[in-house]
Short mmCIF file of C-alpha atoms in Angstrom, two decimals:
data_model
loop_
_atom_site.label_atom_id
_atom_site.label_comp_id
_atom_site.label_asym_id
_atom_site.label_seq_id
_atom_site.Cartn_x
_atom_site.Cartn_y
_atom_site.Cartn_z
CA UNK A 1 -3.19 -3.59 -11.77
CA UNK A 2 0.22 -2.31 -12.40
CA UNK A 3 1.28 -3.32 -9.16
CA UNK A 4 4.75 -0.77 -9.47
CA UNK A 5 2.71 2.16 -10.95
CA UNK A 6 0.85 1.82 -7.14
CA UNK A 7 4.95 1.67 -5.57
CA UNK A 8 5.21 4.34 -7.53
CA UNK A 9 2.46 6.84 -6.37
CA UNK A 10 2.73 5.50 -2.89
CA UNK A 11 6.63 6.15 -2.50
CA UNK A 12 7.86 9.50 -1.35
CA UNK A 13 9.87 10.82 -4.32
CA UNK A 14 13.03 12.45 -2.53
CA UNK A 15 13.42 8.52 -1.70
CA UNK A 16 12.97 6.52 -4.57
CA UNK A 17 16.33 5.41 -5.09
CA UNK A 18 15.96 2.86 -1.65
CA UNK A 19 12.43 1.22 -2.19
CA UNK A 20 12.53 -2.15 -3.52
CA UNK A 21 13.49 -2.38 -7.14
CA UNK A 22 9.75 -4.23 -8.04
CA UNK A 23 10.19 -3.85 -11.09
CA UNK A 24 13.20 -5.20 -11.78
CA UNK A 25 12.59 -8.17 -9.72
CA UNK A 26 9.55 -9.27 -11.54
CA UNK A 27 11.23 -8.98 -14.94
CA UNK A 28 14.14 -11.81 -13.62
CA UNK A 29 11.24 -13.70 -11.83
CA UNK A 30 10.10 -13.69 -16.06
CA UNK A 31 13.24 -14.21 -17.30
CA UNK A 32 13.40 -17.54 -14.96
CA UNK A 33 10.51 -18.75 -16.23
CA UNK A 34 11.49 -18.91 -19.44
CA UNK A 35 14.63 -20.88 -18.74
CA UNK A 36 14.88 -24.58 -19.00
CA UNK A 37 16.60 -24.83 -16.05
CA UNK A 38 13.62 -23.05 -14.02
CA UNK A 39 16.68 -22.08 -11.91
CA UNK A 40 15.11 -18.90 -9.42
CA UNK A 41 18.66 -18.24 -7.72
CA UNK A 42 19.13 -15.14 -9.42
CA UNK A 43 15.48 -13.94 -8.38
CA UNK A 44 16.41 -15.39 -4.17
CA UNK A 45 20.06 -13.73 -4.68
CA UNK A 46 18.33 -9.93 -6.11
CA UNK A 47 15.76 -9.95 -3.34
CA UNK A 48 18.08 -10.61 -0.28
CA UNK A 49 19.83 -8.07 -1.73
CA UNK A 50 16.92 -5.47 -2.58
CA UNK A 51 15.39 -6.39 0.52
CA UNK A 52 18.71 -5.77 2.60
CA UNK A 53 19.10 -1.74 0.62
CA UNK A 54 15.38 -1.51 1.99
CA UNK A 55 17.19 -2.19 5.39
CA UNK A 56 19.99 -0.28 5.50
CA UNK A 57 18.42 3.23 4.50
CA UNK A 58 15.43 1.87 7.12
CA UNK A 59 17.97 1.62 10.31
CA UNK A 60 20.39 4.74 8.72
CA UNK A 61 17.12 6.75 9.06
CA UNK A 62 15.81 5.10 12.43
CA UNK A 63 19.03 5.50 14.57
CA UNK A 64 18.83 9.12 13.68
CA UNK A 65 15.46 9.68 14.40
CA UNK A 66 15.92 7.70 18.25
CA UNK A 67 19.15 10.07 18.69
CA UNK A 68 16.53 13.07 17.99
CA UNK A 69 13.86 11.75 19.99
CA UNK A 70 16.43 11.00 23.17
CA UNK A 71 17.72 14.48 22.60
CA UNK A 72 14.29 16.09 22.49
CA UNK A 73 13.13 13.79 25.30
CA UNK A 74 16.04 15.00 27.55
CA UNK A 75 16.17 18.84 26.92
CA UNK A 76 11.65 18.49 27.52
CA UNK A 77 12.08 21.15 31.30
CA UNK A 78 8.39 21.92 32.02
CA UNK A 79 9.19 24.71 33.46
CA UNK A 80 10.93 26.02 30.37
CA UNK A 81 10.15 29.66 28.97
CA UNK A 82 7.83 29.50 26.58
CA UNK A 83 9.87 30.75 23.92
CA UNK A 84 11.97 27.97 23.94
CA UNK A 85 8.83 25.46 23.79
CA UNK A 86 7.72 27.01 21.01
CA UNK A 87 10.95 26.13 19.60
CA UNK A 88 11.25 22.46 21.35
CA UNK A 89 7.50 21.78 19.30
CA UNK A 90 8.55 22.72 16.13
CA UNK A 91 11.79 20.51 15.70
CA UNK A 92 9.85 17.69 17.16
CA UNK A 93 7.26 18.31 14.86
CA UNK A 94 10.08 18.15 12.52
CA UNK A 95 11.00 14.52 13.87
CA UNK A 96 7.72 13.07 13.71
CA UNK A 97 7.57 14.30 10.32
CA UNK A 98 10.35 12.34 8.93
CA UNK A 99 8.79 9.33 11.61
CA UNK A 100 6.14 9.42 9.46
CA UNK A 101 7.84 8.93 5.95
CA UNK A 102 10.05 6.24 7.69
CA UNK A 103 6.77 3.93 8.32
CA UNK A 104 4.86 4.86 5.20
CA UNK A 105 8.37 3.80 3.48
CA UNK A 106 8.62 0.18 6.02
CA UNK A 107 4.91 -0.42 4.74
CA UNK A 108 5.51 -0.03 1.42
CA UNK A 109 8.00 -1.58 1.45
CA UNK A 110 7.07 -4.43 3.06
CA UNK A 111 3.30 -4.74 1.31
CA UNK A 112 5.97 -4.80 -2.25
CA UNK A 113 8.27 -8.11 -0.78
CA UNK A 114 4.93 -9.60 0.08
CA UNK A 115 3.25 -8.94 -3.50
CA UNK A 116 6.53 -9.77 -5.56
CA UNK A 117 6.94 -12.83 -3.25
CA UNK A 118 3.53 -13.99 -3.68
CA UNK A 119 3.93 -12.96 -7.51
CA UNK A 120 6.78 -15.22 -7.61
CA UNK A 121 5.50 -18.82 -6.07
CA UNK A 122 1.96 -18.45 -8.95
CA UNK A 123 5.60 -18.03 -11.63
CA UNK A 124 8.07 -20.64 -10.50
CA UNK A 125 5.30 -23.21 -8.97
CA UNK A 126 7.76 -23.00 -5.92
CA UNK A 127 7.24 -22.38 -2.46
CA UNK A 128 9.34 -19.49 -2.51
CA UNK A 129 7.54 -17.00 -0.04
CA UNK A 130 8.05 -19.94 2.47
CA UNK A 131 11.11 -20.46 2.08
CA UNK A 132 12.30 -16.47 1.87
CA UNK A 133 10.37 -14.87 4.31
CA UNK A 134 12.05 -15.71 7.42
CA UNK A 135 15.05 -14.09 6.76
CA UNK A 136 12.90 -10.65 5.79
CA UNK A 137 11.47 -11.16 9.15
CA UNK A 138 14.69 -10.63 10.22
CA UNK A 139 15.48 -6.97 8.49
CA UNK A 140 14.82 -4.61 10.96
CA UNK A 141 12.19 -2.44 8.56
CA UNK A 142 9.37 -6.04 8.26
CA UNK A 143 9.89 -7.02 12.01
CA UNK A 144 9.57 -4.19 14.21
CA UNK A 145 5.82 -5.24 16.51
CA UNK A 146 3.88 -1.79 17.19
CA UNK A 147 4.74 -0.92 20.48
CA UNK A 148 8.95 -1.18 19.01
CA UNK A 149 8.33 1.35 15.84
CA UNK A 150 10.37 4.81 16.93
CA UNK A 151 7.06 6.39 15.72
CA UNK A 152 4.61 4.85 18.62
CA UNK A 153 7.09 5.76 20.66
CA UNK A 154 7.70 8.91 19.39
CA UNK A 155 4.37 10.02 20.23
CA UNK A 156 4.06 8.95 24.04
CA UNK A 157 7.13 10.84 25.02
CA UNK A 158 4.76 14.48 22.90
CA UNK A 159 1.89 13.39 24.75
CA UNK A 160 3.32 12.95 27.77
CA UNK A 161 5.74 16.09 27.37
CA UNK A 162 3.25 18.84 25.99
CA UNK A 163 0.22 17.77 28.49
CA UNK A 164 -0.40 21.35 29.18
CA UNK A 165 -4.05 21.86 30.16
CA UNK A 166 -5.92 23.78 28.48
CA UNK A 167 -6.98 27.40 30.15
CA UNK A 168 -10.88 28.12 30.00
CA UNK A 169 -11.85 31.33 29.25
CA UNK A 170 -13.74 32.92 31.08
CA UNK A 171 -16.38 34.77 30.25
CA UNK A 172 -17.53 38.66 31.59
CA UNK A 173 -20.73 39.26 33.34
CA UNK A 174 -22.32 40.58 29.23
CA UNK A 175 -25.69 40.16 29.08
CA UNK A 176 -25.55 40.20 25.53
CA UNK A 177 -22.76 37.02 25.94
CA UNK A 178 -24.61 33.40 26.17
CA UNK A 179 -22.78 31.47 29.47
CA UNK A 180 -20.73 29.37 29.05
CA UNK A 181 -23.41 26.75 31.01
CA UNK A 182 -26.33 27.31 28.77
CA UNK A 183 -24.25 27.53 25.22
CA UNK A 184 -23.21 23.63 26.24
CA UNK A 185 -27.40 22.88 26.86
CA UNK A 186 -28.72 20.70 23.20
CA UNK A 187 -31.18 23.92 23.33
CA UNK A 188 -29.08 26.64 22.65
CA UNK A 189 -28.54 28.52 19.35
CA UNK A 190 -25.61 30.75 18.65
CA UNK A 191 -24.76 33.11 15.57
CA UNK A 192 -21.25 32.14 15.66
CA UNK A 193 -18.55 29.21 17.14
CA UNK A 194 -16.65 30.20 19.63
CA UNK A 195 -14.77 27.38 21.15
CA UNK A 196 -12.59 29.33 23.80
CA UNK A 197 -16.21 29.23 25.76
CA UNK A 198 -16.63 26.00 25.48
CA UNK A 199 -15.68 23.84 28.83
CA UNK A 200 -13.19 21.39 28.80
CA UNK A 201 -13.02 18.36 29.22
CA UNK A 202 -16.84 17.64 28.30
CA UNK A 203 -18.64 16.94 25.58
CA UNK A 204 -20.90 20.13 24.15
CA UNK A 205 -23.96 20.82 21.94
CA UNK A 206 -25.14 23.89 20.71
CA UNK A 207 -27.20 24.71 17.30
CA UNK A 208 -25.78 27.61 15.23
CA UNK A 209 -27.79 29.37 13.11
CA UNK A 210 -26.46 30.56 9.22
CA UNK A 211 -29.55 31.66 7.62
CA UNK A 212 -33.31 32.53 8.39
CA UNK A 213 -36.75 31.26 7.09
CA UNK A 214 -39.82 33.03 5.53
CA UNK A 215 -40.99 33.44 9.17
CA UNK A 216 -38.09 34.85 10.20
CA UNK A 217 -36.95 31.87 12.50
CA UNK A 218 -32.97 30.44 12.55
CA UNK A 219 -31.81 27.69 10.01
CA UNK A 220 -30.36 26.36 12.43
CA UNK A 221 -27.15 23.55 12.12
CA UNK A 222 -26.38 20.93 14.98
CA UNK A 223 -22.09 21.11 16.47
CA UNK A 224 -20.83 18.42 18.59
CA UNK A 225 -17.80 20.11 20.41
CA UNK A 226 -15.42 17.68 22.35
CA UNK A 227 -12.88 20.33 23.97
CA UNK A 228 -10.17 17.89 25.08
CA UNK A 229 -8.08 18.91 28.69
CA UNK A 230 -4.39 19.19 27.36
CA UNK A 231 -3.66 21.20 23.80
CA UNK A 232 -3.90 19.90 20.37
CA UNK A 233 -5.13 20.92 16.86
CA UNK A 234 -8.92 20.85 16.28
CA UNK A 235 -9.95 18.62 13.99
CA UNK A 236 -13.19 19.56 12.11
CA UNK A 237 -15.81 16.62 10.80
CA UNK A 238 -18.36 17.46 8.45
CA UNK A 239 -21.52 15.63 7.20
CA UNK A 240 -25.11 15.11 5.51
CA UNK A 241 -23.54 18.90 3.00
CA UNK A 242 -26.41 16.62 0.67
CA UNK A 243 -29.42 16.53 2.45
CA UNK A 244 -29.32 12.27 1.72
CA UNK A 245 -26.27 11.58 2.01
CA UNK A 246 -26.20 9.89 5.85
CA UNK A 247 -23.75 7.48 6.44
CA UNK A 248 -21.74 10.27 8.25
CA UNK A 249 -24.08 10.18 10.96
CA UNK A 250 -24.32 7.48 12.82
CA UNK A 251 -19.99 7.99 12.42
CA UNK A 252 -20.06 11.05 13.97
CA UNK A 253 -22.52 10.03 16.84
CA UNK A 254 -20.32 6.51 17.65
CA UNK A 255 -17.16 8.58 17.68
CA UNK A 256 -18.97 10.63 20.51
CA UNK A 257 -19.77 8.76 22.40
CA UNK A 258 -16.42 6.37 22.53
CA UNK A 259 -14.47 9.82 23.03
CA UNK A 260 -13.45 10.34 26.38
CA UNK A 261 -12.42 14.37 25.99
CA UNK A 262 -10.46 13.65 29.37
CA UNK A 263 -7.82 12.59 27.88
CA UNK A 264 -8.10 13.90 23.96
CA UNK A 265 -5.24 16.57 23.15
CA UNK A 266 -7.51 19.18 21.47
CA UNK A 267 -10.37 20.14 19.87
CA UNK A 268 -12.64 17.70 17.89
CA UNK A 269 -15.60 19.10 15.87
CA UNK A 270 -18.61 17.68 14.51
CA UNK A 271 -21.55 18.67 12.51
CA UNK A 272 -23.75 16.33 12.03
CA UNK A 273 -26.04 17.01 9.42
CA UNK A 274 -24.99 20.32 7.78
CA UNK A 275 -26.78 21.23 4.75
CA UNK A 276 -30.11 21.16 7.64
CA UNK A 277 -33.51 22.27 5.16
CA UNK A 278 -31.91 19.44 2.28
CA UNK A 279 -31.62 17.20 5.29
CA UNK A 280 -34.90 17.89 6.17
CA UNK A 281 -36.71 17.65 2.41
CA UNK A 282 -34.49 13.96 2.09
CA UNK A 283 -32.79 15.59 -1.15
CA UNK A 284 -29.30 16.57 -1.86
CA UNK A 285 -29.74 20.20 -2.53
CA UNK A 286 -30.93 22.93 -0.30
CA UNK A 287 -34.36 23.93 -0.23
CA UNK A 288 -34.43 25.61 -3.56
CA UNK A 289 -32.23 22.63 -5.12
CA UNK A 290 -28.75 24.27 -5.24
CA UNK A 291 -26.12 21.78 -5.09
CA UNK A 292 -24.12 23.43 -1.68
CA UNK A 293 -21.28 21.57 -2.65
CA UNK A 294 -21.26 23.61 -5.75
CA UNK A 295 -21.49 27.38 -4.29
CA UNK A 296 -18.90 27.87 -0.80
CA UNK A 297 -17.20 29.59 -0.25
CA UNK A 298 -20.60 31.39 -0.84
CA UNK A 299 -21.41 35.10 -0.61
CA UNK A 300 -22.64 37.75 2.38
CA UNK A 301 -25.58 39.10 0.23
CA UNK A 302 -26.27 36.57 -2.46
CA UNK A 303 -28.52 33.56 -2.86
CA UNK A 304 -30.12 32.23 -0.05
CA UNK A 305 -28.33 28.83 -0.86
CA UNK A 306 -25.03 30.87 -0.83
CA UNK A 307 -25.29 32.96 2.12
CA UNK A 308 -26.04 29.58 4.20
CA UNK A 309 -22.62 28.23 2.87
CA UNK A 310 -21.21 31.35 3.14
CA UNK A 311 -21.82 31.45 6.75
CA UNK A 312 -20.88 27.85 7.44
CA UNK A 313 -18.08 28.90 6.20
CA UNK A 314 -17.28 31.76 8.65
CA UNK A 315 -18.97 30.87 11.41
CA UNK A 316 -17.85 27.20 11.41
CA UNK A 317 -15.62 25.71 9.26
CA UNK A 318 -12.86 28.84 9.39
CA UNK A 319 -12.49 27.81 13.37
CA UNK A 320 -10.71 24.05 11.79
CA UNK A 321 -7.46 23.47 11.46
CA UNK A 322 -7.91 19.92 9.28
CA UNK A 323 -11.49 19.01 7.99
CA UNK A 324 -12.95 15.86 7.35
CA UNK A 325 -16.11 16.11 4.76
CA UNK A 326 -17.81 13.14 4.94
CA UNK A 327 -20.40 12.10 1.96
CA UNK A 328 -22.16 8.69 -0.27
CA UNK A 329 -22.94 8.50 -3.36
CA UNK A 330 -25.94 10.66 -5.24
CA UNK A 331 -29.01 9.15 -5.57
CA UNK A 332 -29.58 6.22 -8.14
CA UNK A 333 -25.53 5.44 -7.97
CA UNK A 334 -23.48 3.47 -5.50
CA UNK A 335 -20.27 3.92 -4.61
CA UNK A 336 -17.09 1.80 -2.94
CA UNK A 337 -15.76 3.39 0.43
CA UNK A 338 -12.82 5.47 -1.28
CA UNK A 339 -11.08 9.12 -0.55
CA UNK A 340 -10.36 12.13 -2.51
CA UNK A 341 -7.69 14.23 -1.63
CA UNK A 342 -4.92 16.08 -3.04
CA UNK A 343 -1.82 13.35 -2.94
CA UNK A 344 0.52 15.55 -3.73
CA UNK A 345 0.46 17.44 -0.19
CA UNK A 346 1.35 15.49 2.57
CA UNK A 347 -0.87 15.68 4.84
CA UNK A 348 -3.91 15.27 3.06
CA UNK A 349 -1.79 12.34 1.37
CA UNK A 350 -1.50 10.48 4.85
CA UNK A 351 -5.18 11.73 6.06
CA UNK A 352 -6.60 9.80 3.06
CA UNK A 353 -4.03 6.95 3.44
CA UNK A 354 -5.43 6.45 6.92
CA UNK A 355 -8.60 6.25 6.22
CA UNK A 356 -8.12 3.14 5.25
CA UNK A 357 -10.66 2.98 2.04
CA UNK A 358 -10.53 0.49 -0.74
CA UNK A 359 -9.63 3.79 -3.03
CA UNK A 360 -8.60 6.36 -3.25
CA UNK A 361 -8.26 9.10 -6.06
CA UNK A 362 -5.69 11.50 -6.60
CA UNK A 363 -7.94 14.67 -6.78
CA UNK A 364 -7.53 18.58 -5.48
CA UNK A 365 -9.81 21.25 -4.70
CA UNK A 366 -13.00 21.39 -6.63
CA UNK A 367 -13.23 25.64 -6.82
CA UNK A 368 -17.02 25.35 -4.74
CA UNK A 369 -16.75 22.54 -2.63
CA UNK A 370 -16.64 22.61 0.52
CA UNK A 371 -13.05 21.08 -0.03
CA UNK A 372 -11.96 23.61 -2.18
CA UNK A 373 -12.98 26.51 0.16
CA UNK A 374 -11.42 24.89 3.37
CA UNK A 375 -8.29 24.16 1.19
CA UNK A 376 -8.29 28.42 0.64
CA UNK A 377 -8.61 29.40 4.44
CA UNK A 378 -4.88 27.05 4.91
CA UNK A 379 -6.69 23.57 5.86
CA UNK A 380 -5.70 20.87 5.08
CA UNK A 381 -9.15 18.87 4.10
CA UNK A 382 -10.35 15.67 2.60
CA UNK A 383 -13.33 14.27 1.37
CA UNK A 384 -14.37 10.56 2.61
CA UNK A 385 -17.36 8.67 0.62
CA UNK A 386 -19.42 6.29 2.34
CA UNK A 387 -21.03 4.13 0.58
CA UNK A 388 -25.12 4.75 -0.20
CA UNK A 389 -27.87 7.41 0.19
CA UNK A 390 -30.20 7.93 1.87
CA UNK A 391 -29.51 4.48 4.03
CA UNK A 392 -26.69 3.93 6.79
CA UNK A 393 -24.10 1.45 5.88
CA UNK A 394 -22.77 -0.18 8.32
CA UNK A 395 -19.60 -2.20 7.34
CA UNK A 396 -18.25 0.59 5.21
CA UNK A 397 -19.55 3.33 7.99
CA UNK A 398 -17.34 0.85 11.10
CA UNK A 399 -14.75 1.51 8.55
CA UNK A 400 -14.55 4.75 8.10
CA UNK A 401 -14.72 5.44 11.37
CA UNK A 402 -11.76 3.22 11.84
CA UNK A 403 -10.23 5.84 9.87
CA UNK A 404 -11.44 8.73 11.31
CA UNK A 405 -10.25 7.82 14.48
CA UNK A 406 -6.89 6.82 12.16
CA UNK A 407 -6.22 9.98 11.65
CA UNK A 408 -7.20 11.76 15.44
CA UNK A 409 -4.49 8.99 16.75
CA UNK A 410 -1.41 10.32 14.11
CA UNK A 411 -1.89 13.83 15.34
CA UNK A 412 -1.87 12.35 19.15
CA UNK A 413 -5.13 13.45 20.28
CA UNK A 414 -6.15 10.17 20.83
CA UNK A 415 -3.96 7.46 23.03
CA UNK A 416 -5.10 4.76 20.47
CA UNK A 417 -2.50 3.90 17.97
CA UNK A 418 -4.01 2.87 13.96
CA UNK A 419 -5.54 0.13 13.37
CA UNK A 420 -4.82 -1.03 9.59
CA UNK A 421 -6.77 -3.20 7.24
CA UNK A 422 -5.61 -6.60 5.74
CA UNK A 423 -5.99 -4.70 2.15
CA UNK A 424 -3.93 -2.03 0.68
CA UNK A 425 -6.06 0.65 -0.91
CA UNK A 426 -5.94 1.39 -4.85
CA UNK A 427 -4.52 4.53 -5.26
CA UNK A 428 -5.35 6.35 -8.39
CA UNK A 429 -3.74 9.36 -10.36
CA UNK A 430 -6.72 10.64 -11.60
CA UNK A 431 -10.55 9.18 -12.12
CA UNK A 432 -13.19 9.85 -14.55
CA UNK A 433 -17.49 9.83 -15.15
CA UNK A 434 -18.40 7.79 -18.27
CA UNK A 435 -21.57 9.36 -19.76
CA UNK A 436 -24.98 7.42 -21.44
CA UNK A 437 -24.62 8.73 -24.99
CA UNK A 438 -28.22 7.50 -25.54
CA UNK A 439 -31.75 7.03 -22.95
CA UNK A 440 -32.87 3.39 -22.34
CA UNK A 441 -33.13 0.81 -19.70
CA UNK A 442 -29.62 0.76 -17.93
CA UNK A 443 -27.39 -2.20 -16.40
CA UNK A 444 -24.11 -1.68 -15.62
CA UNK A 445 -22.72 -5.13 -15.14
CA UNK A 446 -18.89 -4.86 -13.17
CA UNK A 447 -18.98 -4.65 -8.93
CA UNK A 448 -17.59 -1.59 -7.46
CA UNK A 449 -13.94 -2.02 -6.35
CA UNK A 450 -13.77 -4.59 -9.32
CA UNK A 451 -10.87 -3.62 -12.13
CA UNK A 452 -11.48 -3.85 -15.74
CA UNK A 453 -9.34 -3.89 -18.86
CA UNK A 454 -9.24 -2.50 -21.80
CA UNK A 455 -12.39 -3.30 -23.93
CA UNK A 456 -14.11 -4.85 -21.11
CA UNK A 457 -17.87 -4.49 -21.66
CA UNK A 458 -18.84 -2.28 -18.74
CA UNK A 459 -22.99 -0.88 -19.31
CA UNK A 460 -25.89 -2.62 -21.95
CA UNK A 461 -28.31 -0.09 -22.83
CA UNK A 462 -31.82 -1.37 -23.80
CA UNK A 463 -34.81 -0.05 -25.34
CA UNK A 464 -37.99 -0.75 -23.57
CA UNK A 465 -39.08 -3.61 -25.97
CA UNK A 466 -36.35 -5.19 -24.63
CA UNK A 467 -33.59 -4.22 -27.89
CA UNK A 468 -29.75 -3.58 -27.35
CA UNK A 469 -29.76 -0.32 -27.89
CA UNK A 470 -25.82 0.75 -26.12
CA UNK A 471 -22.87 -1.50 -24.95
CA UNK A 472 -20.28 0.47 -23.37
CA UNK A 473 -16.72 -1.11 -22.87
CA UNK A 474 -14.10 0.51 -21.03
CA UNK A 475 -11.98 3.09 -22.42
CA UNK A 476 -8.52 1.64 -20.67
CA UNK A 477 -8.21 0.00 -17.37
CA UNK A 478 -8.74 0.84 -14.62
CA UNK A 479 -10.79 0.38 -10.99
CA UNK A 480 -14.63 0.83 -10.70
CA UNK A 481 -15.45 3.43 -8.02
CA UNK A 482 -19.01 3.71 -8.27
CA UNK A 483 -21.79 3.54 -10.39
CA UNK A 484 -25.34 3.93 -11.63
CA UNK A 485 -27.86 1.59 -10.22
CA UNK A 486 -30.71 3.40 -11.59
CA UNK A 487 -31.98 1.17 -15.02
CA UNK A 488 -33.99 4.66 -16.19
CA UNK A 489 -31.22 5.90 -17.75
CA UNK A 490 -31.15 9.13 -19.78
CA UNK A 491 -28.71 11.20 -22.30
CA UNK A 492 -26.04 12.08 -20.34
CA UNK A 493 -26.86 9.98 -17.41
CA UNK A 494 -23.63 8.99 -15.78
CA UNK A 495 -22.67 5.73 -15.50
CA UNK A 496 -19.57 5.08 -14.23
CA UNK A 497 -16.70 6.52 -12.46
CA UNK A 498 -13.54 4.99 -13.68
CA UNK A 499 -10.12 5.00 -11.70
CA UNK A 500 -6.84 5.48 -12.71
CA UNK A 501 -3.57 4.20 -12.11
CA UNK A 502 -1.15 6.20 -14.65
CA UNK A 503 1.48 8.77 -14.56
CA UNK A 504 2.28 10.95 -11.86
CA UNK A 505 0.56 12.76 -9.60
CA UNK A 506 -0.67 16.06 -11.21
CA UNK A 507 -1.03 19.16 -9.75
CA UNK A 508 -4.74 20.24 -10.80
CA UNK A 509 -6.76 16.93 -11.11
CA UNK A 510 -10.20 17.86 -11.35
CA UNK A 511 -13.19 14.82 -12.20
CA UNK A 512 -16.08 17.43 -11.73
CA UNK A 513 -16.97 14.86 -8.83
CA UNK A 514 -17.01 16.87 -5.60
#
């Protein structure tokens, strides 16, 4: 993997000149290795210059942001007229965006410093990192603890100043309306999700009808609503849109068990099973086998799956302001923990990074997908792939849950701060599947999240007598996102999902995988 490409994909384009010049540092390292004197003084000097450049940019932006924060905090008065409050929130929102960029800038450069010093130790055979890290640790961008980071301070100010109680809607005495008390009952069924009718500071449960079966009975999905006591965004989480992709279900259950709606800012809405017919049949598709993630946003007067998809979008999803769509691999395949998101959109790019996956794939919103339908409605959305189908992967589920809470914390919905993993996700500019040309008994050799180089053997197909029929080689360097594990292989079966780190982020990228 070319680490410099990872830095390029994760950097803010307008700040490109201020990032650590990893490529030049690496070139100086290799030049010093070839020098008979084996002196790495030039590398030491350049590293200090580069890290000082990063630090100067960080401190300049930090000082500007801290001044803005102090000014905005001083301007806040609880009795401020509503118009002025809206302007204050707009300015504060811009400040938070500036600080988020600054935080990402610092983290990316710290990662780059660690990587180049590790490479320096390897190439030089000396302990350069041990001697050079202390100087780096005195620089602001590399030394701030969690409670010192300006972003965290700003979020605390935001939550304190915007702690505006949510007004509870009072329902009129209309027998056609479902009461708030009834609507929070686990047995209540409604035909439209009206978030204003749910009580604040509580977790509510409701069934939402999306279609009718042959007996005229409602085909329903379960919905869980945590409505905070303070104003904030509306975040939706959907799981099991493919009926046998189950890992999102326990994630939602655990999230709601641990959630305290009394301290929540905004509203969290979760649909643990989005495809009830498929779930009951333990199959990916709708009751007739149709893939619901290919027919979004559906049609009000279309086929059964199209009507169901239309009502799922119109009755539930359209109320969200953000969407996290949880999936797993399909039957016969396994996946790493990875995210598909449009990395050209800073909102979804940040959501993807906060999710703490092993791999992030730049993938714009495919037509027909839940994510695509949400984006068409102006809702930033990401897809999170959590392991394998028809089973619970506890380790992946645990890490994915941390990622979801990171996103909620970043949106100031929770008082927590983000928890980062010990690893950096691999960011892929694109990905694609490799397909089998012939049938037989398939063996896919690389492990998930492993790197392969162009020309590496990645799969073998034997006939039923044990003879090799076909061998498949990696067409280029890449990382293994997912792979086929069912040995029975037909022509056209997917073999391996390869993530590629090259080039720029394209405006439209669709690998056909939704």
